[in-house]
Amino acid sequence: MGELREITAADIPAHVPPGLVIPFDFRRDFTTNEDVWSLAEAMNDRPDIFWSPDLGGYWVATRAPIIEEVFRRHELFSNRSVMIPPMMSSGFGIVNTEDPPDHARFRSILATTMFSPRALAGVEEAARQVTREIIDSFASRGSCDFAAEFARPMPVDVFMGMFGMDRDRRMAFVPWVEQFFRSAVPEERFQARDAILGLLDDWIDRQIADPSTAADGHIMPALLAARPDGRPVTKQEMMALCFLLVNGALDTTTAQMTHQMRFIAGHPAHRDALIADPSLIPHAVEVMLRRFGMINTGRMVRDDVEFHGVQMKAGEMVLCSTVIAGMDKAAYPAARDVSFDKGDGRVKHWAFGSGIHICPGAYLARMELRILLEEALPRLRNLRLSPKDTGAAVSGITVALPELHIEWDV
Ligand code: HEM
């Protein structure tokens, strides 16, 4: 992991002790054909917090409780930038790039009105229907690229359905969302972002013009009814919230689906245990959320501070990686093991973050991950990895498998 690169003194700020300097570029080093979580496991041999001179220089927390603390302690660590290297929001950032007290204004619309278990009660059947339709479209073939054919379109289909869009309108998003998250060419990403914003803009205008049409969906009625600071949500705020949700809801769920599916397809005993007893599936989803953490987010140090014996300066970034948190041997002595045995039934993990920014979409994500297994396992008999599978991962804010080739008996 990056040890061979030469570091010059100019790369290291004066307040960083030389013993804490270890090159690590989470984008490059976690983009690999090796097992990403074995690389994360190697973090157990590193200091609790170290400084990487890569990506402009940033701190890396390597122990789960410290990562949790960085997530939670917003009085020390700001969300003004969650990107490494830091990138401030250009007026369009909302919720995820806000600190208290601003953060609470729109957060409650997401957490209580849009994505609470009660609000999502009606979405489960639609998500199951979408899942069945997509699986049926390739089931008779005996193989597929699960990433391209299921994990990328499914969350878009469900999510745009929650906007009240019909199938054709929903499907118009799929190629743009794919280009937005997957393209390595910045111009292509900007083009895709503008296309997504254009489609959302058009849809929001229609709903504002005729709110009765919004009743079909789930997201627009919540936005139209919300009264932050006692006044309606502006169009600009609606766009920002919708774009935040596109950013938060799609690539994350897609990535987790690929890791979950690769594990199940590669481990027949685990697969068969879930087929024999589907009531284990919700627990298995949690176990795999822990074992295959895949979010790399960041925090900006607010003021100069000593944190766990390390001097940090205002404006420096700290990586909070759930890839690393899930492999902390102190938190999980058998970190590599995956057992669907329910034990006491609780799996502690940080896959959805912690503190005031904890993922408001966790219930929806869990629902989709569960439905995938409930529907795919009975339909795709003797599900297994294809010889074409490489496990190659691409890392950024999420660690994802761009391709996942699986097979089954027909
Ligand atoms: C397996 C799927 C998912 C994972 C692993 C995941 C993980 C996370 C994590 C770790 C955070 C905290 C980020 C931080 O503190 O900087 C977060 C925040 C967020 N997530 Fe998710 N997420 C998933 C799915 C979703 C879905 C389906 C939605 C939308 C419905 C969503 C919407 C959001 C939003 C809006 C935030 C920002 C919340 C805030 O800053 O207050 N996520 N997610």
XYZ file of C-alpha atoms in Angstrom, residues 26-368:
343
model
C -7.390 5.521 -0.326
C -8.468 6.212 -3.916
C -5.468 4.577 -5.574
C -4.574 1.926 -2.990
C -8.122 0.599 -2.541
C -8.512 0.490 -6.359
C -7.128 -2.990 -6.631
C -7.452 -6.567 -7.806
C -6.489 -7.660 -4.306
C -8.966 -8.073 -1.481
C -9.683 -4.521 -0.286
C -10.460 -5.681 3.276
C -7.119 -7.492 3.585
C -5.513 -4.153 2.776
C -7.727 -2.513 5.409
C -6.794 -5.237 7.897
C -3.135 -4.225 7.531
C -4.141 -0.914 9.184
C -4.158 -2.820 12.504
C -0.330 -2.720 12.344
C -0.275 1.050 11.922
C -0.603 3.822 14.535
C -4.107 4.674 15.799
C -3.896 7.841 13.709
C -1.272 8.467 11.019
C -0.554 11.150 8.448
C -0.565 10.335 4.764
C 1.261 12.802 2.511
C -0.903 11.653 -0.431
C -3.905 13.618 -1.766
C -2.498 16.874 -0.395
C -1.887 15.348 3.049
C -4.509 14.057 5.493
C -4.951 12.132 8.729
C -6.129 8.517 8.725
C -7.909 7.096 11.784
C -7.362 3.334 11.928
C -9.353 2.216 15.007
C -13.135 1.877 14.951
C -13.804 3.799 18.216
C -11.632 6.704 17.013
C -13.350 6.716 13.617
C -16.663 6.798 15.481
C -15.435 9.709 17.594
C -14.462 11.700 14.488
C -17.929 11.022 13.046
C -19.629 12.143 16.262
C -17.575 15.066 17.565
C -18.862 17.826 15.320
C -17.553 20.419 17.777
C -14.033 19.331 16.726
C -14.603 18.052 13.190
C -16.645 19.910 10.578
C -18.585 18.606 7.589
C -17.742 21.748 5.590
C -15.788 19.390 3.383
C -16.239 15.633 3.440
C -13.999 15.227 0.387
C -10.267 14.520 0.508
C -8.551 16.639 -0.807
C -11.000 19.202 0.606
C -13.626 20.578 -1.722
C -16.050 23.155 -0.322
C -19.599 23.099 -1.524
C -20.360 25.848 -4.021
C -23.700 26.951 -2.579
C -25.437 23.749 -3.650
C -24.329 21.697 -0.657
C -26.977 20.890 1.899
C -27.227 18.629 4.982
C -24.113 16.493 4.451
C -21.870 19.565 4.191
C -23.603 21.508 6.979
C -22.746 21.706 10.681
C -25.108 22.490 13.555
C -27.319 24.424 13.802
C -27.924 24.660 9.993
C -27.659 20.896 9.535
C -30.876 20.186 11.478
C -33.108 22.346 9.254
C -33.417 19.902 6.349
C -32.089 16.769 8.029
C -35.378 16.250 9.859
C -37.306 16.257 6.556
C -35.156 13.348 5.387
C -35.002 11.393 8.621
C -38.585 11.678 9.762
C -40.791 12.553 6.805
C -39.122 10.805 3.881
C -37.132 7.792 5.005
C -38.427 6.671 8.387
C -39.715 3.078 8.578
C -43.264 4.431 8.763
C -42.831 6.623 5.701
C -41.330 3.695 3.784
C -44.031 1.170 4.655
C -45.538 1.467 1.168
C -42.212 1.281 -0.663
C -41.315 -2.316 0.202
C -43.787 -3.895 -2.216
C -42.667 -1.596 -5.058
C -39.009 -2.441 -4.355
C -39.847 -6.158 -4.380
C -41.678 -5.785 -7.672
C -38.739 -3.973 -9.280
C -36.381 -6.659 -7.943
C -38.474 -9.476 -9.398
C -38.806 -7.773 -12.782
C -35.082 -7.194 -13.133
C -34.175 -10.734 -12.039
C -36.807 -12.201 -14.380
C -35.267 -10.248 -17.269
C -32.037 -12.289 -17.054
C -32.956 -15.409 -15.035
C -33.298 -17.717 -18.065
C -29.799 -16.795 -19.296
C -27.865 -18.519 -16.499
C -25.356 -15.698 -16.057
C -25.114 -11.927 -15.810
C -22.934 -9.021 -14.875
C -24.735 -8.387 -11.612
C -23.203 -4.915 -11.187
C -24.422 -3.616 -14.555
C -27.669 -5.546 -14.807
C -28.985 -5.374 -11.248
C -26.988 -3.397 -8.700
C -26.827 -0.207 -10.768
C -30.373 0.004 -12.206
C -32.309 -1.373 -9.197
C -31.704 1.445 -6.674
C -32.335 4.050 -9.403
C -35.598 2.371 -10.364
C -36.841 2.209 -6.756
C -35.644 5.685 -5.901
C -37.103 7.446 -8.919
C -40.307 5.514 -8.245
C -40.323 7.233 -4.859
C -40.311 10.506 -6.776
C -43.553 9.310 -8.378
C -42.008 8.851 -11.843
C -43.288 6.298 -14.318
C -40.948 3.595 -15.663
C -39.797 5.431 -18.821
C -38.941 8.564 -16.907
C -37.121 6.523 -14.254
C -35.074 4.634 -16.815
C -33.907 7.916 -18.392
C -31.805 8.424 -15.251
C -30.002 5.077 -15.382
C -27.293 5.865 -18.008
C -26.660 9.329 -16.578
C -26.375 8.058 -13.013
C -23.976 5.387 -14.261
C -21.866 7.965 -16.115
C -21.951 10.333 -13.127
C -20.598 7.775 -10.678
C -18.407 5.672 -12.944
C -16.728 7.965 -15.457
C -13.081 8.786 -14.822
C -13.319 11.794 -17.180
C -14.329 14.987 -15.292
C -16.129 16.499 -18.332
C -18.260 13.378 -18.655
C -19.133 13.564 -14.955
C -20.155 17.227 -15.297
C -22.235 16.375 -18.361
C -23.992 13.600 -16.436
C -24.535 15.820 -13.368
C -26.124 18.499 -15.571
C -28.335 15.922 -17.264
C -29.512 14.569 -13.886
C -30.167 18.087 -12.604
C -32.081 18.893 -15.818
C -34.322 15.833 -15.415
C -34.937 16.645 -11.732
C -35.592 20.315 -12.517
C -38.209 19.405 -15.092
C -39.885 16.946 -12.716
C -39.948 19.351 -9.770
C -41.449 22.108 -11.956
C -44.257 19.773 -13.002
C -44.984 18.818 -9.410
C -44.991 22.419 -8.195
C -47.300 23.396 -11.059
C -49.726 20.592 -10.223
C -49.174 19.267 -6.672
C -51.983 16.724 -7.137
C -49.603 14.693 -9.369
C -47.055 14.602 -6.545
C -49.370 12.480 -4.424
C -48.282 9.350 -6.381
C -44.769 9.658 -5.105
C -43.187 9.726 -1.731
C -40.475 12.353 -1.878
C -42.285 15.281 -3.496
C -45.249 15.331 -1.082
C -42.745 15.508 1.799
C -40.891 18.398 0.144
C -44.087 20.286 -0.698
C -45.487 19.861 2.825
C -42.269 20.712 4.719
C -42.009 24.092 6.488
C -38.364 24.665 7.526
C -38.226 27.892 9.565
C -42.022 28.103 9.095
C -41.920 28.710 5.314
C -42.107 26.463 2.225
C -38.993 24.809 0.781
C -37.655 26.895 -2.118
C -37.126 25.400 -5.563
C -33.339 25.827 -5.155
C -33.478 23.928 -1.837
C -35.600 21.184 -3.404
C -33.036 20.759 -6.156
C -30.190 20.669 -3.635
C -31.992 18.075 -1.489
C -32.875 15.916 -4.477
C -29.303 16.031 -5.734
C -28.032 15.182 -2.241
C -30.292 12.149 -2.290
C -29.099 11.098 -5.748
C -25.555 11.335 -4.382
C -26.349 9.507 -1.145
C -28.808 6.840 -2.186
C -27.627 5.263 -5.405
C -23.919 4.513 -5.669
C -23.792 3.467 -2.007
C -26.549 0.877 -2.278
C -25.173 -0.332 -5.616
C -21.714 -0.835 -4.137
C -22.973 -2.689 -1.056
C -25.113 -4.948 -3.244
C -22.047 -5.960 -5.263
C -20.046 -6.868 -2.134
C -22.952 -8.722 -0.557
C -23.651 -10.649 -3.752
C -20.014 -11.517 -4.389
C -19.700 -12.972 -0.914
C -22.902 -15.027 -1.185
C -22.092 -16.290 -4.700
C -18.579 -17.235 -3.559
C -19.613 -19.023 -0.342
C -22.042 -21.901 -0.971
C -22.437 -22.799 2.720
C -23.514 -19.251 3.600
C -25.752 -19.129 0.528
C -27.424 -22.424 1.440
C -27.908 -21.353 5.064
C -29.968 -18.374 3.866
C -31.952 -20.512 1.431
C -32.699 -23.018 4.210
C -33.711 -20.280 6.664
C -34.595 -16.940 5.014
C -35.343 -15.489 8.463
C -31.545 -15.204 8.825
C -31.355 -12.708 5.944
C -31.778 -9.426 7.906
C -29.030 -10.531 10.285
C -26.813 -11.628 7.373
C -27.250 -8.192 5.783
C -25.933 -6.566 8.986
C -23.000 -8.979 9.212
C -22.030 -8.158 5.612
C -22.484 -4.407 6.200
C -19.846 -4.757 8.925
C -17.501 -7.078 7.041
C -17.708 -5.159 3.765
C -17.745 -1.533 4.903
C -17.128 0.561 1.821
C -17.478 4.311 2.540
C -14.535 6.717 2.605
C -15.743 10.054 3.929
C -13.880 12.854 5.651
C -14.036 15.599 8.231
C -12.247 18.931 8.437
C -10.481 19.878 11.687
C -12.237 23.015 12.975
C -9.516 24.531 15.190
C -6.027 23.425 16.159
C -6.526 20.509 18.529
C -4.735 17.635 20.236
C -6.714 14.503 19.478
C -5.604 11.148 20.917
C -2.140 12.592 21.429
C -1.874 13.881 17.851
C -1.560 17.600 17.037
C -4.004 18.512 14.286
C -4.249 21.916 12.609
C -7.407 23.763 11.571
C -8.383 22.933 7.991
C -6.662 19.528 7.892
C -8.717 16.564 6.770
C -9.321 13.289 8.618
C -10.391 10.162 6.755
C -13.316 8.243 8.295
C -13.302 4.965 6.411
C -15.874 2.299 7.187
C -13.692 -0.069 5.113
C -11.101 0.294 7.875
C -13.545 0.474 10.817
C -15.041 -2.937 10.013
C -11.627 -4.625 10.076
C -10.420 -3.213 13.422
C -9.185 -6.251 15.372
C -9.812 -4.559 18.728
C -13.484 -4.102 17.832
C -13.744 -7.434 15.966
C -11.152 -9.997 17.138
C -12.154 -12.336 14.284
C -12.521 -9.494 11.782
C -12.247 -11.698 8.676
C -14.910 -14.173 9.810
C -18.421 -14.020 8.438
C -20.941 -15.942 10.506
C -24.686 -15.760 9.999
C -25.221 -17.389 13.366
C -27.472 -14.933 15.156
C -25.749 -15.067 18.542
C -27.287 -12.296 20.638
C -28.789 -10.923 17.427
C -26.942 -7.597 17.391
C -24.158 -6.545 15.041
C -22.436 -3.325 16.004
C -20.959 -1.555 13.002
C -20.301 1.882 11.528
C -21.337 1.178 7.934
C -23.869 4.024 8.089
C -21.624 6.417 10.031
C -22.445 7.740 13.489
C -23.692 10.897 15.204
C -25.833 13.618 13.694
C -24.925 12.748 10.079
C -25.709 9.041 10.442
C -27.241 7.803 7.207
C -30.935 8.722 7.029
C -31.357 6.196 4.186
C -30.225 3.205 6.258
C -33.697 1.710 6.545
C -34.238 1.919 2.778
C -30.761 0.520 2.081
C -31.297 -2.412 4.454
C -34.679 -3.084 2.889
C -33.195 -3.224 -0.623
